[in-house]
CSV table of N, CA and C in Angstrom, one decimal:
chain,number,residue,atom,x,y,z
A,188,MET,N,-51.5,39.1,18.6
A,188,MET,CA,-50.1,39.2,19.1
A,188,MET,C,-49.5,37.9,19.6
A,189,ASP,N,-50.3,37.3,20.4
A,189,ASP,CA,-49.9,36.0,21.0
A,189,ASP,C,-49.6,34.9,19.9
A,190,GLU,N,-50.5,35.0,18.9
A,190,GLU,CA,-50.3,34.1,17.8
A,190,GLU,C,-48.9,34.4,17.1
A,191,LEU,N,-48.6,35.6,16.9
A,191,LEU,CA,-47.3,36.0,16.3
A,191,LEU,C,-46.1,35.5,17.2
A,192,LEU,N,-46.3,35.6,18.5
A,192,LEU,CA,-45.2,35.2,19.4
A,192,LEU,C,-45.1,33.7,19.3
A,193,ARG,N,-46.2,33.0,19.2
A,193,ARG,CA,-46.2,31.5,19.2
A,193,ARG,C,-45.5,31.1,17.8
A,194,GLU,N,-45.9,31.8,16.8
A,194,GLU,CA,-45.3,31.5,15.4
A,194,GLU,C,-43.8,31.7,15.4
A,195,ARG,N,-43.4,32.8,16.1
A,195,ARG,CA,-42.0,33.1,16.2
A,195,ARG,C,-41.2,32.0,17.0
A,196,ASP,N,-41.8,31.6,18.0
A,196,ASP,CA,-41.2,30.5,18.8
A,196,ASP,C,-41.1,29.2,18.0
A,197,ILE,N,-42.2,28.9,17.3
A,197,ILE,CA,-42.1,27.7,16.4
A,197,ILE,C,-41.0,27.8,15.4
A,198,LEU,N,-40.9,29.0,14.7
A,198,LEU,CA,-39.9,29.2,13.7
A,198,LEU,C,-38.5,29.1,14.3
A,199,ASN,N,-38.3,29.7,15.5
A,199,ASN,CA,-37.0,29.6,16.2
A,199,ASN,C,-36.7,28.2,16.5
A,200,LYS,N,-37.7,27.4,17.0
A,200,LYS,CA,-37.4,26.0,17.3
A,200,LYS,C,-37.0,25.3,16.0
A,201,ASN,N,-37.8,25.5,14.9
A,201,ASN,CA,-37.4,24.8,13.7
A,201,ASN,C,-36.1,25.2,13.2
A,202,MET,N,-35.7,26.5,13.3
A,202,MET,CA,-34.4,27.0,12.9
A,202,MET,C,-33.3,26.3,13.7
A,203,LEU,N,-33.5,26.1,15.0
A,203,LEU,CA,-32.5,25.4,15.9
A,203,LEU,C,-32.4,24.0,15.4
A,204,LYS,N,-33.5,23.3,15.1
A,204,LYS,CA,-33.4,22.0,14.6
A,204,LYS,C,-32.6,21.9,13.3
A,205,ALA,N,-32.9,22.9,12.4
A,205,ALA,CA,-32.1,22.9,11.2
A,205,ALA,C,-30.6,23.1,11.4
A,206,VAL,N,-30.3,24.1,12.3
A,206,VAL,CA,-28.9,24.4,12.6
A,206,VAL,C,-28.2,23.1,13.2
A,207,ASN,N,-28.9,22.4,14.1
A,207,ASN,CA,-28.3,21.2,14.7
A,207,ASN,C,-28.1,20.1,13.6
A,208,ALA,N,-29.1,20.0,12.7
A,208,ALA,CA,-29.0,19.0,11.7
A,208,ALA,C,-27.9,19.3,10.7
A,209,THR,N,-27.7,20.6,10.4
A,209,THR,CA,-26.7,21.1,9.6
A,209,THR,C,-25.3,20.8,10.2
A,210,GLN,N,-25.2,21.1,11.5
A,210,GLN,CA,-24.0,20.8,12.2
A,210,GLN,C,-23.6,19.4,12.2
A,211,LYS,N,-24.6,18.5,12.4
A,211,LYS,CA,-24.3,17.1,12.4
A,211,LYS,C,-23.8,16.6,11.0
A,212,GLN,N,-24.4,17.2,10.0
A,212,GLN,CA,-24.0,16.8,8.6
A,212,GLN,C,-22.6,17.4,8.4
A,213,THR,N,-22.3,18.6,8.9
A,213,THR,CA,-21.0,19.1,8.7
A,213,THR,C,-19.9,18.3,9.4
A,214,ASP,N,-20.3,17.8,10.6
A,214,ASP,CA,-19.4,17.0,11.4
A,214,ASP,C,-19.1,15.6,10.7
A,215,LEU,N,-20.2,15.1,10.1
A,215,LEU,CA,-20.1,13.8,9.4
A,215,LEU,C,-19.2,14.0,8.1
A,216,VAL,N,-19.3,15.1,7.4
A,216,VAL,CA,-18.5,15.4,6.3
A,216,VAL,C,-17.0,15.5,6.7
A,217,LYS,N,-16.8,16.2,7.8
A,217,LYS,CA,-15.4,16.4,8.2
A,217,LYS,C,-14.8,15.0,8.6
A,218,LEU,N,-15.6,14.2,9.3
A,218,LEU,CA,-15.2,12.8,9.7
A,218,LEU,C,-14.9,12.0,8.4
A,219,HIS,N,-15.7,12.0,7.4
A,219,HIS,CA,-15.5,11.3,6.2
A,219,HIS,C,-14.3,11.8,5.4
A,220,GLU,N,-14.1,13.1,5.4
A,220,GLU,CA,-12.9,13.7,4.8
A,220,GLU,C,-11.6,13.2,5.4
A,221,GLN,N,-11.6,13.1,6.8
A,221,GLN,CA,-10.5,12.7,7.5
A,221,GLN,C,-10.2,11.2,7.2
A,222,ALA,N,-11.3,10.4,7.2
A,222,ALA,CA,-11.2,9.0,6.9
A,222,ALA,C,-10.6,8.8,5.5
A,223,LYS,N,-11.1,9.6,4.6
A,223,LYS,CA,-10.6,9.6,3.2
A,223,LYS,C,-9.1,9.9,3.1
A,224,ARG,N,-8.7,10.9,3.8
A,224,ARG,CA,-7.2,11.3,3.9
A,224,ARG,C,-6.4,10.1,4.5
A,225,ASN,N,-6.9,9.5,5.5
A,225,ASN,CA,-6.2,8.4,6.2
A,225,ASN,C,-6.1,7.3,5.2
A,226,LEU,N,-7.1,6.9,4.5
A,226,LEU,CA,-7.1,5.8,3.5
A,226,LEU,C,-6.2,6.1,2.4
A,227,GLU,N,-6.2,7.4,1.9
A,227,GLU,CA,-5.3,7.7,0.8
A,227,GLU,C,-3.8,7.6,1.3
A,228,GLU,N,-3.6,8.1,2.5
A,228,GLU,CA,-2.2,7.9,3.0
A,228,GLU,C,-1.8,6.5,3.2
A,229,GLU,N,-2.7,5.7,3.6
A,229,GLU,CA,-2.4,4.2,3.8
A,229,GLU,C,-2.2,3.6,2.4
A,230,ILE,N,-3.0,4.0,1.4
A,230,ILE,CA,-2.8,3.4,0.1
A,230,ILE,C,-1.4,3.8,-0.5
A,231,GLN,N,-1.0,5.1,-0.2
A,231,GLN,CA,0.3,5.6,-0.7
A,231,GLN,C,1.4,4.8,0.0
A,232,ASN,N,1.2,4.5,1.3
A,232,ASN,CA,2.2,3.7,2.0
A,232,ASN,C,2.4,2.3,1.4
A,233,TYR,N,1.2,1.7,1.1
A,233,TYR,CA,1.3,0.4,0.4
A,233,TYR,C,2.0,0.5,-0.9
A,234,LYS,N,1.7,1.5,-1.7
A,234,LYS,CA,2.3,1.7,-3.0
A,234,LYS,C,3.8,1.8,-2.8
A,235,ASP,N,4.3,2.6,-1.8
A,235,ASP,CA,5.7,2.8,-1.6
A,235,ASP,C,6.3,1.5,-1.2
A,236,GLU,N,5.7,0.7,-0.3
A,236,GLU,CA,6.2,-0.5,0.1
A,236,GLU,C,6.3,-1.5,-1.1
A,237,ALA,N,5.3,-1.5,-1.9
A,237,ALA,CA,5.3,-2.4,-3.1
A,237,ALA,C,6.4,-2.0,-4.0
A,238,GLN,N,6.7,-0.8,-4.2
A,238,GLN,CA,7.8,-0.3,-5.0
A,238,GLN,C,9.1,-0.8,-4.4
A,239,LYS,N,9.3,-0.7,-3.1
A,239,LYS,CA,10.5,-1.2,-2.4
A,239,LYS,C,10.7,-2.7,-2.6
A,240,GLN,N,9.6,-3.4,-2.5
A,240,GLN,CA,9.7,-4.8,-2.7
A,240,GLN,C,10.0,-5.2,-4.1
A,241,ARG,N,9.5,-4.5,-5.1
A,241,ARG,CA,9.8,-4.7,-6.5
A,241,ARG,C,11.3,-4.5,-6.7
A,242,LYS,N,11.9,-3.5,-6.1
A,242,LYS,CA,13.3,-3.2,-6.3
A,242,LYS,C,14.1,-4.4,-5.7
A,243,ILE,N,13.7,-4.8,-4.5
A,243,ILE,CA,14.4,-6.0,-3.8
A,243,ILE,C,14.3,-7.2,-4.7
A,244,ILE,N,13.1,-7.5,-5.3
A,244,ILE,CA,12.9,-8.6,-6.1
A,244,ILE,C,13.8,-8.5,-7.4
A,245,PHE,N,13.9,-7.3,-7.9
A,245,PHE,CA,14.7,-7.1,-9.1
A,245,PHE,C,16.2,-7.5,-8.8
A,246,HIS,N,16.7,-7.0,-7.6
A,246,HIS,CA,18.0,-7.2,-7.3
A,246,HIS,C,18.3,-8.7,-7.0
A,247,LEU,N,17.3,-9.3,-6.3
A,247,LEU,CA,17.4,-10.8,-6.1
A,247,LEU,C,17.5,-11.6,-7.3
A,248,GLU,N,16.6,-11.2,-8.3
A,248,GLU,CA,16.6,-11.9,-9.6
A,248,GLU,C,17.9,-11.7,-10.3
A,249,LYS,N,18.4,-10.5,-10.2
A,249,LYS,CA,19.7,-10.2,-10.9
A,249,LYS,C,20.8,-11.1,-10.2
A,250,GLU,N,20.8,-11.2,-8.9
A,250,GLU,CA,21.8,-11.9,-8.2
A,250,GLU,C,21.6,-13.4,-8.5
A,251,ARG,N,20.4,-13.9,-8.6
A,251,ARG,CA,20.2,-15.3,-9.0
A,251,ARG,C,20.7,-15.6,-10.4
A,252,ASP,N,20.5,-14.7,-11.3
A,252,ASP,CA,21.0,-14.9,-12.7
A,252,ASP,C,22.5,-14.9,-12.7
A,253,ARG,N,23.1,-14.1,-11.9
A,253,ARG,CA,24.6,-14.0,-11.8
A,253,ARG,C,25.1,-15.4,-11.3
A,254,TYR,N,24.5,-15.9,-10.2
A,254,TYR,CA,24.9,-17.2,-9.7
A,254,TYR,C,24.7,-18.3,-10.7
A,255,ILE,N,23.6,-18.3,-11.5
A,255,ILE,CA,23.3,-19.3,-12.5
A,255,ILE,C,24.4,-19.3,-13.5
A,256,ASN,N,24.8,-18.0,-13.9
A,256,ASN,CA,25.9,-17.9,-14.9
A,256,ASN,C,27.2,-18.4,-14.4
A,257,GLN,N,27.5,-18.1,-13.1
A,257,GLN,CA,28.7,-18.6,-12.5
A,257,GLN,C,28.7,-20.1,-12.4
A,258,ALA,N,27.6,-20.7,-12.0
A,258,ALA,CA,27.5,-22.1,-12.0
A,258,ALA,C,27.7,-22.8,-13.3
A,259,SER,N,27.1,-22.2,-14.3
A,259,SER,CA,27.3,-22.7,-15.7
A,259,SER,C,28.7,-22.6,-16.1
A,260,ASP,N,29.4,-21.5,-15.9
A,260,ASP,CA,30.8,-21.3,-16.2
A,260,ASP,C,31.7,-22.3,-15.5
A,261,LEU,N,31.4,-22.5,-14.2
A,261,LEU,CA,32.2,-23.5,-13.5
A,261,LEU,C,32.0,-24.9,-14.0
A,262,THR,N,30.8,-25.2,-14.4
A,262,THR,CA,30.5,-26.6,-14.9
A,262,THR,C,31.2,-26.8,-16.2
A,263,GLN,N,31.2,-25.7,-17.1
A,263,GLN,CA,31.9,-25.9,-18.3
A,263,GLN,C,33.4,-26.0,-18.1
A,264,LYS,N,34.0,-25.3,-17.1
A,264,LYS,CA,35.4,-25.4,-16.8
A,264,LYS,C,35.7,-26.8,-16.3
A,265,ALA,N,34.9,-27.3,-15.4
A,265,ALA,CA,35.1,-28.7,-14.9
A,265,ALA,C,35.0,-29.7,-16.0
A,266,ASP,N,34.1,-29.5,-16.9
A,266,ASP,CA,33.9,-30.5,-18.0
A,266,ASP,C,35.1,-30.4,-18.9
A,267,SER,N,35.7,-29.2,-19.1
A,267,SER,CA,36.9,-29.1,-20.0
A,267,SER,C,38.1,-29.6,-19.4
A,268,VAL,N,38.3,-29.6,-18.1
A,268,VAL,CA,39.5,-30.1,-17.4
A,268,VAL,C,39.4,-31.6,-17.3
A,269,ARG,N,38.3,-32.2,-17.0
A,269,ARG,CA,38.1,-33.6,-16.9
A,269,ARG,C,39.1,-34.3,-16.0
A,270,MET,N,39.0,-34.0,-14.8
A,270,MET,CA,39.8,-34.6,-13.8
A,270,MET,C,39.6,-36.1,-13.8
A,271,PRO,N,40.7,-36.9,-13.8
A,271,PRO,CA,40.5,-38.4,-13.7
A,271,PRO,C,40.0,-38.8,-12.4
A,272,TRP,N,39.0,-39.5,-12.4
A,272,TRP,CA,38.4,-40.0,-11.1
A,272,TRP,C,39.0,-41.4,-10.9
A,273,PRO,N,39.0,-41.8,-9.6
A,273,PRO,CA,39.5,-43.2,-9.3
A,273,PRO,C,38.7,-44.3,-10.1
A,274,LEU,N,37.5,-44.1,-10.4
A,274,LEU,CA,36.8,-45.1,-11.2
A,274,LEU,C,37.2,-45.1,-12.6
A,275,ASP,N,37.7,-44.0,-13.1
A,275,ASP,CA,38.1,-43.9,-14.5
A,275,ASP,C,39.5,-44.6,-14.8
A,276,LYS,N,40.3,-45.0,-13.7
A,276,LYS,CA,41.6,-45.5,-13.9
A,276,LYS,C,41.5,-46.9,-14.5
A,277,GLY,N,40.6,-47.7,-14.2
A,277,GLY,CA,40.5,-49.0,-14.7
A,277,GLY,C,40.0,-49.1,-16.2
A,278,LYS,N,39.4,-48.0,-16.6
A,278,LYS,CA,38.9,-47.9,-18.0
A,278,LYS,C,40.0,-47.5,-18.9
A,279,GLY,N,40.0,-47.8,-20.1
A,279,GLY,CA,41.0,-47.3,-21.0
A,279,GLY,C,42.0,-48.1,-21.4
Protein backbone atom coordinates (compact mmCIF):
# COMPACT_ATOMS: atom_id res chain seq x y z
CA MET A 1 0.00 0.00 0.00
CA ASP A 2 2.81 2.41 0.90
CA GLU A 3 4.43 1.66 -2.40
CA LEU A 4 1.23 2.59 -4.24
CA LEU A 5 0.98 5.87 -2.32
CA ARG A 6 4.59 6.65 -3.10
CA GLU A 7 4.03 5.84 -6.78
CA ARG A 8 0.92 8.05 -6.78
CA ASP A 9 2.92 10.91 -5.27
CA ILE A 10 5.65 10.49 -7.87
CA LEU A 11 3.06 10.45 -10.68
CA ASN A 12 1.37 13.57 -9.26
CA LYS A 13 4.71 15.31 -9.02
CA ASN A 14 5.54 14.37 -12.63
CA MET A 15 2.11 15.50 -13.75
CA LEU A 16 2.61 18.90 -12.07
CA LYS A 17 5.99 19.25 -13.78
CA ALA A 18 4.36 18.44 -17.12
CA VAL A 19 1.54 20.92 -16.48
CA ASN A 20 4.04 23.64 -15.58
CA ALA A 21 6.14 22.91 -18.65
CA THR A 22 3.03 22.97 -20.82
CA GLN A 23 1.97 26.30 -19.31
CA LYS A 24 5.41 27.76 -19.97
CA GLN A 25 5.22 26.62 -23.58
CA THR A 26 1.71 28.03 -23.93
CA ASP A 27 2.88 31.36 -22.52
CA LEU A 28 5.81 31.40 -24.94
CA VAL A 29 3.52 30.66 -27.88
CA LYS A 30 1.21 33.50 -26.85
CA LEU A 31 4.19 35.83 -26.50
CA HIS A 32 5.50 34.87 -29.95
CA GLU A 33 2.07 35.28 -31.51
CA GLN A 34 1.79 38.78 -30.03
CA ALA A 35 5.28 39.64 -31.30
CA LYS A 36 4.29 38.33 -34.73
CA ARG A 37 1.14 40.49 -34.76
CA ASN A 38 3.16 43.53 -33.72
CA LEU A 39 5.71 42.94 -36.47
CA GLU A 40 2.99 42.40 -39.07
CA GLU A 41 1.35 45.66 -38.01
CA GLU A 42 4.69 47.46 -38.18
CA ILE A 43 5.35 46.04 -41.65
CA GLN A 44 1.92 47.20 -42.80
CA ASN A 45 2.63 50.68 -41.43
CA TYR A 46 5.91 50.77 -43.39
CA LYS A 47 4.08 49.64 -46.53
CA ASP A 48 1.46 52.36 -46.04
CA GLU A 49 4.16 54.99 -45.51
CA ALA A 50 6.06 53.79 -48.58
CA GLN A 51 2.87 54.10 -50.64
CA LYS A 52 2.33 57.66 -49.39
CA GLN A 53 5.91 58.55 -50.27
CA ARG A 54 5.53 57.03 -53.75
CA LYS A 55 2.49 59.25 -54.30
CA ILE A 56 4.41 62.31 -53.12
CA ILE A 57 7.33 61.42 -55.41
CA PHE A 58 4.95 60.97 -58.34
CA HIS A 59 3.41 64.40 -57.76
CA LEU A 60 6.83 66.02 -57.35
CA GLU A 61 8.06 64.44 -60.57
CA LYS A 62 4.93 65.61 -62.35
CA GLU A 63 5.47 69.14 -61.01
CA ARG A 64 9.15 69.03 -62.04
CA ASP A 65 8.17 68.01 -65.57
CA ARG A 66 5.65 70.83 -65.72
CA TYR A 67 8.33 73.36 -64.69
CA ILE A 68 10.77 71.94 -67.25
CA ASN A 69 8.14 72.34 -69.95
CA GLN A 70 7.38 75.89 -68.82
CA ALA A 71 11.07 76.78 -68.84
CA SER A 72 11.47 75.31 -72.30
CA ASP A 73 8.44 77.24 -73.59
CA LEU A 74 9.73 80.47 -72.09
CA THR A 75 13.19 79.89 -73.58
CA GLN A 76 11.66 79.35 -77.01
CA LYS A 77 9.57 82.52 -76.66
CA ALA A 78 12.62 84.52 -75.57
CA ASP A 79 14.62 83.18 -78.51
CA SER A 80 11.84 84.06 -80.95
CA VAL A 81 11.46 87.63 -79.64
CA ARG A 82 15.22 88.32 -79.69
CA MET A 83 15.31 91.44 -77.63
CA PRO A 84 18.18 93.69 -78.74
CA TRP A 85 20.82 93.82 -76.09
CA PRO A 86 23.06 96.84 -75.57
CA LEU A 87 26.03 94.80 -76.85
CA ASP A 88 24.14 94.01 -80.06
CA LYS A 89 23.76 97.74 -81.07
CA GLY A 90 27.31 98.06 -82.30
CA LYS A 91 26.99 95.02 -84.51
CA GLY A 92 25.22 95.10 -87.76
